[in-house]
GROMACS .gro file of C-alpha atoms in nm:
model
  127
    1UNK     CA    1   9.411  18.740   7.490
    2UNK     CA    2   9.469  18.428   7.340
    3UNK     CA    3   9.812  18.538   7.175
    4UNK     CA    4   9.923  18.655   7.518
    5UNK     CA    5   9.847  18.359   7.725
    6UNK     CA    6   9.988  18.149   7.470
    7UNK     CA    7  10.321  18.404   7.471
    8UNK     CA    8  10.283  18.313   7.830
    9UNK     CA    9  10.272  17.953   7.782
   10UNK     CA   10  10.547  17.946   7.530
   11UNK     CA   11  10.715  18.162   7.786
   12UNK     CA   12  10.649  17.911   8.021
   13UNK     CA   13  10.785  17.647   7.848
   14UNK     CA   14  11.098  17.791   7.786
   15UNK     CA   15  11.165  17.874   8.129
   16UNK     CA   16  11.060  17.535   8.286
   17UNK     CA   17  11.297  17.355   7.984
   18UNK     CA   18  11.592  17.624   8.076
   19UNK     CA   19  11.540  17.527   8.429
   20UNK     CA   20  11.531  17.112   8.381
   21UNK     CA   21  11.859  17.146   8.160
   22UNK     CA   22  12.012  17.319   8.426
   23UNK     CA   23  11.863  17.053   8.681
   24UNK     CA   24  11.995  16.789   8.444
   25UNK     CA   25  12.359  16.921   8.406
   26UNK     CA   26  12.345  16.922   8.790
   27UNK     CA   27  12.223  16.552   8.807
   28UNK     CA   28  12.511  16.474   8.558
   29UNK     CA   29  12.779  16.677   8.723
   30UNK     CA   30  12.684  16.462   9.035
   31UNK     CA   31  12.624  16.140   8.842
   32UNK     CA   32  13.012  16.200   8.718
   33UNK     CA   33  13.176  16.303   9.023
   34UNK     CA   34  12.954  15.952   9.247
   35UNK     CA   35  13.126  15.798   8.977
   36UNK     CA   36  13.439  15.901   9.005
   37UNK     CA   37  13.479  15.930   9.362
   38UNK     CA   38  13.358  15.526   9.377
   39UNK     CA   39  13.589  15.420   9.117
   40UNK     CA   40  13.868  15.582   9.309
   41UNK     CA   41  13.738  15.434   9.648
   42UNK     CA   42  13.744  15.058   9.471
   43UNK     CA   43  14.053  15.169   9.324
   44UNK     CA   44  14.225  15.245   9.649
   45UNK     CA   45  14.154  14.893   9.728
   46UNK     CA   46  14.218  14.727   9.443
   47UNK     CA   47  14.595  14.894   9.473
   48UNK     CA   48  14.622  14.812   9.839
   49UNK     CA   49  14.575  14.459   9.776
   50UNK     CA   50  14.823  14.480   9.462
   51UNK     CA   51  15.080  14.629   9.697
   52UNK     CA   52  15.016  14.374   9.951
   53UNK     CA   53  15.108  14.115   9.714
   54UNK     CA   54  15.372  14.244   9.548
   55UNK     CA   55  15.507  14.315   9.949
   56UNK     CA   56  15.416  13.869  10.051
   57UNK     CA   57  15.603  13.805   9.703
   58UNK     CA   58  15.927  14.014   9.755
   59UNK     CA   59  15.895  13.887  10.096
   60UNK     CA   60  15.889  13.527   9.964
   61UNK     CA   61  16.171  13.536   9.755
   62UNK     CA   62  16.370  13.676  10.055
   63UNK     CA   63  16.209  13.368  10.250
   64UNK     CA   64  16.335  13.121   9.961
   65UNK     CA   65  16.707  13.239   9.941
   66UNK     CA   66  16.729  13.199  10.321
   67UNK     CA   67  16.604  12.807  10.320
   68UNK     CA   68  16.840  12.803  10.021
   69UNK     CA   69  17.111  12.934  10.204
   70UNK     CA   70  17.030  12.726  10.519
   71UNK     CA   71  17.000  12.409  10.293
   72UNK     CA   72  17.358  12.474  10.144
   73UNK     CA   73  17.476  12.564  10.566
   74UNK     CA   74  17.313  12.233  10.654
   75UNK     CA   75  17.509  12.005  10.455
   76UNK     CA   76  17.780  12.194  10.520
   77UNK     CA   77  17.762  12.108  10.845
   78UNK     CA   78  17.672  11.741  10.772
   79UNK     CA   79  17.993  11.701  10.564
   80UNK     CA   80  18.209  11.838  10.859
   81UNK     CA   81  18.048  11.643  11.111
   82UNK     CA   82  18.095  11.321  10.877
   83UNK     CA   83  18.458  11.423  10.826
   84UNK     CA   84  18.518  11.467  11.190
   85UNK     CA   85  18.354  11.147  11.287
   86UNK     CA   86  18.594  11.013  11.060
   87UNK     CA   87  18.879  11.211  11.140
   88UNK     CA   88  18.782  11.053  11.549
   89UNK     CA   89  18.802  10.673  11.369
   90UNK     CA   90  19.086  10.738  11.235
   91UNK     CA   91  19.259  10.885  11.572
   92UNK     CA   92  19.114  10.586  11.734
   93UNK     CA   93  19.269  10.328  11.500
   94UNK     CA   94  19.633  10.562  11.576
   95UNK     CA   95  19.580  10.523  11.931
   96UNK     CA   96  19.577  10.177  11.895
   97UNK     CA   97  19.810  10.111  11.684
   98UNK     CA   98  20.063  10.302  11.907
   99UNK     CA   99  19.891  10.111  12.193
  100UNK     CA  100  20.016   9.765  12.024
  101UNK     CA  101  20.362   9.902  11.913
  102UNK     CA  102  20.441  10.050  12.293
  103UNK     CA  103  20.319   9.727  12.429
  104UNK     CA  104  20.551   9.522  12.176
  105UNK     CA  105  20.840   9.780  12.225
  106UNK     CA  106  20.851   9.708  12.573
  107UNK     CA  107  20.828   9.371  12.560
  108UNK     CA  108  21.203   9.369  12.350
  109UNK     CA  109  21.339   9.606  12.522
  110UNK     CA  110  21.279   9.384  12.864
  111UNK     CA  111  21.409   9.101  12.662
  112UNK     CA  112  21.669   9.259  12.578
  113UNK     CA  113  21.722   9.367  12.875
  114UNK     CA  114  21.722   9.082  13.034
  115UNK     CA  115  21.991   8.904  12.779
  116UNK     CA  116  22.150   9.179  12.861
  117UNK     CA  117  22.235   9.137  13.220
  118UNK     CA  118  22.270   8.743  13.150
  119UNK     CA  119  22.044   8.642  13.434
  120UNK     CA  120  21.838   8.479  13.149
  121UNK     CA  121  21.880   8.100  13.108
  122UNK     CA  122  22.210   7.997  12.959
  123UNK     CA  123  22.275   7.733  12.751
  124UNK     CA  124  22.388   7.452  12.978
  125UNK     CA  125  22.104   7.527  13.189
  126UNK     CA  126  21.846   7.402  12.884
  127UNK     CA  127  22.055   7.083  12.801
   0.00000   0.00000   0.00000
């Protein structure tokens, strides 16, 4: 009796270890796929947020050669507006000067004119 209920003990025993190794490659198998399933969730994130960035830094570099190529339009701009302005000076400084030579132009031609028809002072006329 005593050789049976041990038998039945050992028997026991080897049931109740088959079952918690089967329990524990369960808890494992779990343990592993929590695991892997959370990695993958952080993961997710971790690559959104690297995408993101990469996305704001392409999207800078786009931002930079635009200011660079408004920079370079800019003073474009300022040197044709200086080079107008001075270009307008110049046309100014033109205008007058044909301004003085009409004025002095007509001023011989009336003298001349006026010798011409003799009705200008003669000679005895000053003495």
């Amino acid at each position: 009796m005593l050789s049976r209920a041990l038998k039945e003990h050992t028997s026991n025993q080897t049931v109740i270890k088959e079952q918690q190794e089967e329990r524990k490659k369960v808890a494992l198998k779990a343990v592993k796929d929590f695991s892997g399933r959370l990695v993958d969730l952080l993961n997710a994130d971790v690559e959104k947020a690297y995408n993101n960035q990469r996305a704001l830094e392409n999207e800078a570099k786009i931002l930079q050669q635009h200011v660079n190529q408004l920079s370079k339009q800019t003073m474009q701009w300022a040197t044709m507006l200086e080079n107008f302005n001075q270009s307008l000076k110049e046309l100014g400084d033109v205008e007058n000067w044909a301004r003085t030579i009409e004025t002095d132009i007509t001023t011989i031609a009336s003298a001349l004119e006026y010798a011409y028809k003799g009705d200008g002072p003669t000679d005895e006329s000053i003495q």
